[in-house]
Amino acid sequence: MADLDEPDRGDAARHGQRRLAAIARAASSVADAGSLRVTLDEVAREAAQAENIAAVQILLVEGGTLRVVGNAGSIDGEGFPERLEQCRRRGAQPMFAEAFRTARPVVAAHRKRTLMADPAWEPLHEAMGGSDWDSLVAVPLTVRKRVLGVLNAYYAPGAVPDAEAVEFLDAMADLAAMAVDSADLLARSRRDAAASERARIARDLHDSAVQHVFSMRLQASALSEQVDTAGDPQLVRAVADELAGLAEHALADLRGLVLQLHPADLVELGLAGAVERHAESVAAAAGLEVDVDADLPDPDLLPAEMQEDLFRIVQEALHNVFRHAAATRAVVRVRVQDDAGRAHVAVDVDDDGVGTGGRAPRPGAFGLVSMRERAQRWGGTTAAGDGPTGFRVRVRVPVPTVVHGLD
C-alpha cells in the first residue's frame, strides 16, 4: 500500500503532463504572432488551467509605467495599476516589485491574509478580496538579462507552490517575455522601415523568421500530441528542445532586421555618442563647424525609443542648418535639467546663419512637423525661431518616472 503522506506518483505524472501541454499550447499561441494582448491572455489562461491557480496577471513596465497586459481568472485588471499606486503611496510593498528588482522568482505563502489585514492595501481590498486565493508567486519576465515585467500567479487555498511549480511558471514567463520582445521588435520594424525597404524586409522575414515560426507551430502540435498520449519522455524533451531552438533562431533573425533599421551608432554608443559621431559626419560633409555638448549622466533612464526620437530630432535640425541656414557654425547641446520640479532632456541646436529675419517659421517648414511629433510622443514640446545669432531649435522632453520600488 502506498504511503498516504507521499503524493500519488500517477497524479504527479499527470500534473507534469498538464504542465508540458500548457507550455506547448502557450508556445503555439506565441508562434501565431497575433495581438499581443490576446497572446498574453492565452499564456495566462494556460498557466492558470495547468495549476491550482485562481488568477494570473502579466504585468509590463515600460518607461516607468505599469500595465496589465495579460489576465486570466477572477482578479479584475481594470484600474489595477492606478489602485496599486494608491496602495504604494500608503506604504504598501508589492511582492512583484522584488521579483522585478532582483530578476528572481518570489514566493509569498498566505499572502492574501497579510494583504487583507494591511490598511495600506485598502484600495485593492475589493478586487483582491473577491477572489478565492491564498499564496502568491511572482516571476520576472526576462529577455537578454533585461526584466520587462512580472507574471503574478495567485494560488488557490490549500495549494502549495513547490519548486516544480515555480519552474513551470518561469517557463510560462519566458514565453510571455518572448511574445513581448517579438512584438516590440516587429513594432520597431514597422515604424522605422522606409517604404523602399519594406519589400526586402518582407522577403527576409518570410525566408527566415516566418519559416522558423511555422516550424515552431508544427513542433508545438507534436509536443501536445506526445503529452496527450503519454508519449516517450525523451521524445517529448527532444521536441521541446527543438521548439526552444527554433524560437531562438526566429528571435535572432528579427533582431538582425531591427538592427538594420535602428541607427547602428545609437546601439553602439548611446545617445550622446551617436550625436557626437553624427555631428562629425555633418561637419566633414558640409564644411560646417559643429560643436557638441552632450551631458547625460545616466542615459539608461531613457527608453531606447526615446533616445532614437531625440537622435532623429538632432539629425533633422542639423540637416536644416546645412540645407537652409547658410551657417558656418552650429552648436548642439543635449543634457538633463530640472524644469518645473521634474527632470527633462533638453535639446538645443543653434546656428550662426541667416535665421528668419524675425518672421515666424512656416508651421510645416524646416522639418518642424517631424520634430514636433517625435517630442509630443513623449509628452515634450518643441520651439523654433530666431536665436542670438541665427536660428534655434529647442526641445524639452520629460524623463520618464520610474515606478517606485522597481529600480
PDB file of C-alpha atoms in Angstrom, residues 193-387:
ATOM      1  CA  ALA A 193      11.177  50.850 -42.138  1.00  0.00           C
ATOM      2  CA  ALA A 194      11.298  53.155 -45.133  1.00  0.00           C
ATOM      3  CA  ALA A 195       8.935  52.396 -47.998  1.00  0.00           C
ATOM      4  CA  SER A 196      11.783  51.272 -50.237  1.00  0.00           C
ATOM      5  CA  GLU A 197      12.900  48.729 -47.622  1.00  0.00           C
ATOM      6  CA  ARG A 198       9.554  47.099 -46.914  1.00  0.00           C
ATOM      7  CA  ALA A 199       9.626  44.619 -49.779  1.00  0.00           C
ATOM      8  CA  ARG A 200      13.124  43.438 -48.869  1.00  0.00           C
ATOM      9  CA  ILE A 201      12.226  43.095 -45.186  1.00  0.00           C
ATOM     10  CA  ALA A 202       9.123  41.085 -46.086  1.00  0.00           C
ATOM     11  CA  ARG A 203      11.251  38.696 -48.148  1.00  0.00           C
ATOM     12  CA  ASP A 204      13.801  38.348 -45.355  1.00  0.00           C
ATOM     13  CA  LEU A 205      11.086  37.725 -42.782  1.00  0.00           C
ATOM     14  CA  HIS A 206       9.471  35.090 -44.963  1.00  0.00           C
ATOM     15  CA  ASP A 207      12.757  33.348 -45.722  1.00  0.00           C
ATOM     16  CA  SER A 208      13.940  33.242 -42.114  1.00  0.00           C
ATOM     17  CA  ALA A 209      11.774  34.201 -39.146  1.00  0.00           C
ATOM     18  CA  VAL A 210       8.397  33.192 -40.621  1.00  0.00           C
ATOM     19  CA  GLN A 211       9.732  29.762 -41.594  1.00  0.00           C
ATOM     20  CA  HIS A 212      11.098  29.251 -38.092  1.00  0.00           C
ATOM     21  CA  VAL A 213       7.808  30.318 -36.518  1.00  0.00           C
ATOM     22  CA  PHE A 214       5.888  27.953 -38.800  1.00  0.00           C
ATOM     23  CA  SER A 215       8.183  25.128 -37.701  1.00  0.00           C
ATOM     24  CA  MET A 216       7.558  26.140 -34.081  1.00  0.00           C
ATOM     25  CA  ARG A 217       3.835  25.613 -34.577  1.00  0.00           C
ATOM     26  CA  LEU A 218       4.397  22.150 -36.002  1.00  0.00           C
ATOM     27  CA  GLN A 219       6.722  21.200 -33.164  1.00  0.00           C
ATOM     28  CA  ALA A 220       4.288  22.579 -30.570  1.00  0.00           C
ATOM     29  CA  SER A 221       1.499  20.442 -32.068  1.00  0.00           C
ATOM     30  CA  ALA A 222       3.760  17.395 -31.972  1.00  0.00           C
ATOM     31  CA  LEU A 223       4.631  18.110 -28.358  1.00  0.00           C
ATOM     32  CA  SER A 224       0.972  18.412 -27.376  1.00  0.00           C
ATOM     33  CA  GLU A 225       0.208  15.088 -29.069  1.00  0.00           C
ATOM     34  CA  GLN A 226       3.047  13.348 -27.261  1.00  0.00           C
ATOM     35  CA  VAL A 227       1.904  14.696 -23.907  1.00  0.00           C
ATOM     36  CA  ASP A 228      -1.769  13.904 -24.507  1.00  0.00           C
ATOM     37  CA  THR A 229      -0.932  10.307 -25.398  1.00  0.00           C
ATOM     38  CA  ALA A 230       1.587   9.870 -22.549  1.00  0.00           C
ATOM     39  CA  GLY A 231       4.411   9.585 -25.066  1.00  0.00           C
ATOM     40  CA  ASP A 232       8.059   8.810 -24.511  1.00  0.00           C
ATOM     41  CA  PRO A 233       9.512  11.449 -22.097  1.00  0.00           C
ATOM     42  CA  GLN A 234      12.785  11.516 -24.033  1.00  0.00           C
ATOM     43  CA  LEU A 235      10.929  12.242 -27.258  1.00  0.00           C
ATOM     44  CA  VAL A 236       8.913  14.956 -25.508  1.00  0.00           C
ATOM     45  CA  ARG A 237      12.128  16.557 -24.260  1.00  0.00           C
ATOM     46  CA  ALA A 238      13.708  16.353 -27.732  1.00  0.00           C
ATOM     47  CA  VAL A 239      10.709  18.067 -29.331  1.00  0.00           C
ATOM     48  CA  ALA A 240      10.680  20.709 -26.595  1.00  0.00           C
ATOM     49  CA  ASP A 241      14.400  21.379 -27.161  1.00  0.00           C
ATOM     50  CA  GLU A 242      13.795  21.699 -30.898  1.00  0.00           C
ATOM     51  CA  LEU A 243      10.964  24.157 -30.214  1.00  0.00           C
ATOM     52  CA  ALA A 244      13.221  26.279 -27.997  1.00  0.00           C
ATOM     53  CA  GLY A 245      15.944  26.271 -30.655  1.00  0.00           C
ATOM     54  CA  LEU A 246      13.540  27.391 -33.358  1.00  0.00           C
ATOM     55  CA  ALA A 247      12.333  30.212 -31.130  1.00  0.00           C
ATOM     56  CA  GLU A 248      15.913  31.415 -30.586  1.00  0.00           C
ATOM     57  CA  HIS A 249      16.603  31.368 -34.330  1.00  0.00           C
ATOM     58  CA  ALA A 250      13.417  33.315 -35.051  1.00  0.00           C
ATOM     59  CA  LEU A 251      14.272  35.979 -32.478  1.00  0.00           C
ATOM     60  CA  ALA A 252      17.834  36.227 -33.788  1.00  0.00           C
ATOM     61  CA  ASP A 253      16.525  36.828 -37.304  1.00  0.00           C
ATOM     62  CA  LEU A 254      14.103  39.500 -36.089  1.00  0.00           C
ATOM     63  CA  ARG A 255      16.795  41.246 -34.044  1.00  0.00           C
ATOM     64  CA  GLY A 256      19.093  41.270 -37.047  1.00  0.00           C
ATOM     65  CA  LEU A 257      16.442  43.000 -39.132  1.00  0.00           C
ATOM     66  CA  VAL A 258      15.764  45.580 -36.412  1.00  0.00           C
ATOM     67  CA  LEU A 259      19.448  46.427 -36.111  1.00  0.00           C
ATOM     68  CA  GLN A 260      19.433  47.236 -39.838  1.00  0.00           C
ATOM     69  CA  LEU A 261      16.651  49.744 -39.245  1.00  0.00           C
ATOM     70  CA  HIS A 262      17.858  51.095 -35.885  1.00  0.00           C
ATOM     71  CA  PRO A 263      20.770  53.591 -36.085  1.00  0.00           C
ATOM     72  CA  ALA A 264      23.879  51.495 -35.505  1.00  0.00           C
ATOM     73  CA  ASP A 265      25.721  54.322 -33.736  1.00  0.00           C
ATOM     74  CA  LEU A 266      22.839  54.657 -31.280  1.00  0.00           C
ATOM     75  CA  VAL A 267      23.012  50.960 -30.447  1.00  0.00           C
ATOM     76  CA  GLU A 268      26.783  51.041 -30.069  1.00  0.00           C
ATOM     77  CA  LEU A 269      27.441  54.443 -28.475  1.00  0.00           C
ATOM     78  CA  GLY A 270      24.236  55.590 -26.829  1.00  0.00           C
ATOM     79  CA  LEU A 271      22.537  58.915 -27.459  1.00  0.00           C
ATOM     80  CA  ALA A 272      25.461  61.206 -26.559  1.00  0.00           C
ATOM     81  CA  GLY A 273      27.997  59.233 -28.584  1.00  0.00           C
ATOM     82  CA  ALA A 274      25.661  58.908 -31.566  1.00  0.00           C
ATOM     83  CA  VAL A 275      25.035  62.677 -31.610  1.00  0.00           C
ATOM     84  CA  GLU A 276      28.766  63.370 -31.487  1.00  0.00           C
ATOM     85  CA  ARG A 277      29.542  60.966 -34.316  1.00  0.00           C
ATOM     86  CA  HIS A 278      26.720  62.332 -36.463  1.00  0.00           C
ATOM     87  CA  ALA A 279      27.951  65.874 -35.855  1.00  0.00           C
ATOM     88  CA  GLU A 280      31.410  64.822 -37.042  1.00  0.00           C
ATOM     89  CA  SER A 281      29.980  63.373 -40.248  1.00  0.00           C
ATOM     90  CA  VAL A 282      27.915  66.519 -40.919  1.00  0.00           C
ATOM     91  CA  ALA A 283      30.965  68.717 -40.320  1.00  0.00           C
ATOM     92  CA  ALA A 284      33.069  66.648 -42.698  1.00  0.00           C
ATOM     93  CA  ALA A 285      30.431  66.515 -45.425  1.00  0.00           C
ATOM     94  CA  ALA A 286      29.227  70.128 -45.242  1.00  0.00           C
ATOM     95  CA  GLY A 287      32.373  72.003 -44.253  1.00  0.00           C
ATOM     96  CA  LEU A 288      30.465  73.184 -41.213  1.00  0.00           C
ATOM     97  CA  GLU A 289      31.878  73.576 -37.713  1.00  0.00           C
ATOM     98  CA  VAL A 290      29.668  71.618 -35.298  1.00  0.00           C
ATOM     99  CA  ASP A 291      30.285  71.727 -31.547  1.00  0.00           C
ATOM    100  CA  VAL A 292      28.559  69.176 -29.307  1.00  0.00           C
ATOM    101  CA  ASP A 293      27.932  69.494 -25.576  1.00  0.00           C
ATOM    102  CA  ALA A 294      26.255  66.227 -24.517  1.00  0.00           C
ATOM    103  CA  ASP A 295      25.847  65.576 -20.801  1.00  0.00           C
ATOM    104  CA  LEU A 296      23.666  62.572 -19.957  1.00  0.00           C
ATOM    105  CA  PRO A 297      24.756  61.287 -16.536  1.00  0.00           C
ATOM    106  CA  ASP A 298      22.525  58.205 -16.676  1.00  0.00           C
ATOM    107  CA  PRO A 299      21.379  57.510 -20.252  1.00  0.00           C
ATOM    108  CA  ASP A 300      19.832  54.186 -19.173  1.00  0.00           C
ATOM    109  CA  LEU A 301      16.975  56.215 -17.663  1.00  0.00           C
ATOM    110  CA  LEU A 302      15.809  56.994 -21.202  1.00  0.00           C
ATOM    111  CA  PRO A 303      13.951  54.265 -23.124  1.00  0.00           C
ATOM    112  CA  ALA A 304      15.685  53.196 -26.334  1.00  0.00           C
ATOM    113  CA  GLU A 305      12.769  54.521 -28.407  1.00  0.00           C
ATOM    114  CA  MET A 306      13.028  57.937 -26.748  1.00  0.00           C
ATOM    115  CA  GLN A 307      16.771  58.073 -27.399  1.00  0.00           C
ATOM    116  CA  GLU A 308      16.128  57.312 -31.058  1.00  0.00           C
ATOM    117  CA  ASP A 309      13.493  60.055 -31.346  1.00  0.00           C
ATOM    118  CA  LEU A 310      15.872  62.576 -29.744  1.00  0.00           C
ATOM    119  CA  PHE A 311      18.653  61.480 -32.077  1.00  0.00           C
ATOM    120  CA  ARG A 312      16.341  61.934 -35.095  1.00  0.00           C
ATOM    121  CA  ILE A 313      15.438  65.430 -33.860  1.00  0.00           C
ATOM    122  CA  VAL A 314      19.118  66.409 -33.732  1.00  0.00           C
ATOM    123  CA  GLN A 315      19.633  64.795 -37.122  1.00  0.00           C
ATOM    124  CA  GLU A 316      16.765  66.780 -38.662  1.00  0.00           C
ATOM    125  CA  ALA A 317      17.871  70.043 -37.037  1.00  0.00           C
ATOM    126  CA  LEU A 318      21.439  69.720 -38.362  1.00  0.00           C
ATOM    127  CA  HIS A 319      20.097  68.792 -41.782  1.00  0.00           C
ATOM    128  CA  ASN A 320      18.145  72.047 -41.781  1.00  0.00           C
ATOM    129  CA  VAL A 321      21.249  74.006 -40.784  1.00  0.00           C
ATOM    130  CA  PHE A 322      23.134  72.500 -43.688  1.00  0.00           C
ATOM    131  CA  ARG A 323      20.326  72.966 -46.220  1.00  0.00           C
ATOM    132  CA  HIS A 324      18.778  76.305 -45.260  1.00  0.00           C
ATOM    133  CA  ALA A 325      20.778  78.363 -42.745  1.00  0.00           C
ATOM    134  CA  ALA A 326      23.838  79.457 -44.779  1.00  0.00           C
ATOM    135  CA  ALA A 327      25.699  78.978 -41.483  1.00  0.00           C
ATOM    136  CA  THR A 328      29.373  78.362 -40.725  1.00  0.00           C
ATOM    137  CA  ARG A 329      28.898  77.011 -37.208  1.00  0.00           C
ATOM    138  CA  ALA A 330      26.314  75.070 -35.214  1.00  0.00           C
ATOM    139  CA  VAL A 331      26.164  74.126 -31.547  1.00  0.00           C
ATOM    140  CA  VAL A 332      24.280  71.070 -30.267  1.00  0.00           C
ATOM    141  CA  ARG A 333      23.511  70.734 -26.569  1.00  0.00           C
ATOM    142  CA  VAL A 334      21.909  67.627 -25.058  1.00  0.00           C
ATOM    143  CA  ARG A 335      21.564  67.496 -21.293  1.00  0.00           C
ATOM    144  CA  VAL A 336      19.250  66.595 -18.418  1.00  0.00           C
ATOM    145  CA  GLN A 337      17.958  69.552 -16.419  1.00  0.00           C
ATOM    146  CA  ASP A 338      15.297  70.352 -13.865  1.00  0.00           C
ATOM    147  CA  ASP A 339      12.230  72.059 -15.283  1.00  0.00           C
ATOM    148  CA  ALA A 340       9.262  72.885 -13.035  1.00  0.00           C
ATOM    149  CA  GLY A 341      10.396  70.306 -10.494  1.00  0.00           C
ATOM    150  CA  ARG A 342      10.805  67.429 -12.962  1.00  0.00           C
ATOM    151  CA  ALA A 343      13.805  66.173 -14.892  1.00  0.00           C
ATOM    152  CA  HIS A 344      13.713  66.906 -18.609  1.00  0.00           C
ATOM    153  CA  VAL A 345      16.005  66.129 -21.503  1.00  0.00           C
ATOM    154  CA  ALA A 346      16.872  69.451 -23.104  1.00  0.00           C
ATOM    155  CA  VAL A 347      17.999  69.510 -26.734  1.00  0.00           C
ATOM    156  CA  ASP A 348      19.130  72.822 -28.239  1.00  0.00           C
ATOM    157  CA  VAL A 349      20.542  73.310 -31.726  1.00  0.00           C
ATOM    158  CA  ASP A 350      21.810  76.831 -32.559  1.00  0.00           C
ATOM    159  CA  ASP A 351      23.477  78.141 -35.705  1.00  0.00           C
ATOM    160  CA  ASP A 352      25.029  81.425 -36.846  1.00  0.00           C
ATOM    161  CA  GLY A 353      23.094  81.525 -40.098  1.00  0.00           C
ATOM    162  CA  VAL A 354      20.589  83.923 -41.599  1.00  0.00           C
ATOM    163  CA  GLY A 355      17.647  82.964 -39.364  1.00  0.00           C
ATOM    164  CA  THR A 356      14.160  84.067 -40.417  1.00  0.00           C
ATOM    165  CA  GLY A 357      14.557  87.823 -40.115  1.00  0.00           C
ATOM    166  CA  GLY A 358      12.139  87.941 -37.216  1.00  0.00           C
ATOM    167  CA  ARG A 359       9.404  86.086 -39.076  1.00  0.00           C
ATOM    168  CA  ALA A 360       7.845  83.000 -37.531  1.00  0.00           C
ATOM    169  CA  PRO A 361       8.825  79.854 -39.418  1.00  0.00           C
ATOM    170  CA  ARG A 362       6.125  78.250 -41.502  1.00  0.00           C
ATOM    171  CA  PRO A 363       4.407  75.507 -39.431  1.00  0.00           C
ATOM    172  CA  GLY A 364       5.270  72.813 -41.953  1.00  0.00           C
ATOM    173  CA  ALA A 365       8.759  74.044 -42.795  1.00  0.00           C
ATOM    174  CA  PHE A 366      12.237  73.086 -41.650  1.00  0.00           C
ATOM    175  CA  GLY A 367      11.166  69.582 -40.690  1.00  0.00           C
ATOM    176  CA  LEU A 368       9.341  71.045 -37.712  1.00  0.00           C
ATOM    177  CA  VAL A 369       6.397  68.705 -38.084  1.00  0.00           C
ATOM    178  CA  SER A 370       8.592  65.622 -37.714  1.00  0.00           C
ATOM    179  CA  MET A 371      10.478  67.074 -34.753  1.00  0.00           C
ATOM    180  CA  ARG A 372       7.270  68.189 -33.044  1.00  0.00           C
ATOM    181  CA  GLU A 373       5.642  64.776 -33.460  1.00  0.00           C
ATOM    182  CA  ARG A 374       8.677  62.983 -32.044  1.00  0.00           C
ATOM    183  CA  ALA A 375       8.749  65.256 -28.991  1.00  0.00           C
ATOM    184  CA  GLN A 376       4.982  65.055 -28.442  1.00  0.00           C
ATOM    185  CA  ARG A 377       5.182  61.256 -28.471  1.00  0.00           C
ATOM    186  CA  TRP A 378       6.902  61.558 -25.082  1.00  0.00           C
ATOM    187  CA  GLY A 379       4.881  64.485 -23.729  1.00  0.00           C
ATOM    188  CA  GLY A 380       7.508  67.017 -24.810  1.00  0.00           C
ATOM    189  CA  THR A 381       7.494  70.404 -26.520  1.00  0.00           C
ATOM    190  CA  THR A 382       9.312  71.966 -29.448  1.00  0.00           C
ATOM    191  CA  ALA A 383      10.063  75.624 -30.153  1.00  0.00           C
ATOM    192  CA  ALA A 384      11.878  77.043 -33.166  1.00  0.00           C
ATOM    193  CA  GLY A 385      12.751  80.557 -34.205  1.00  0.00           C
ATOM    194  CA  ASP A 386      15.498  83.145 -34.336  1.00  0.00           C
ATOM    195  CA  GLY A 387      18.197  82.788 -31.714  1.00  0.00           C
TER     196      GLY A 387
END
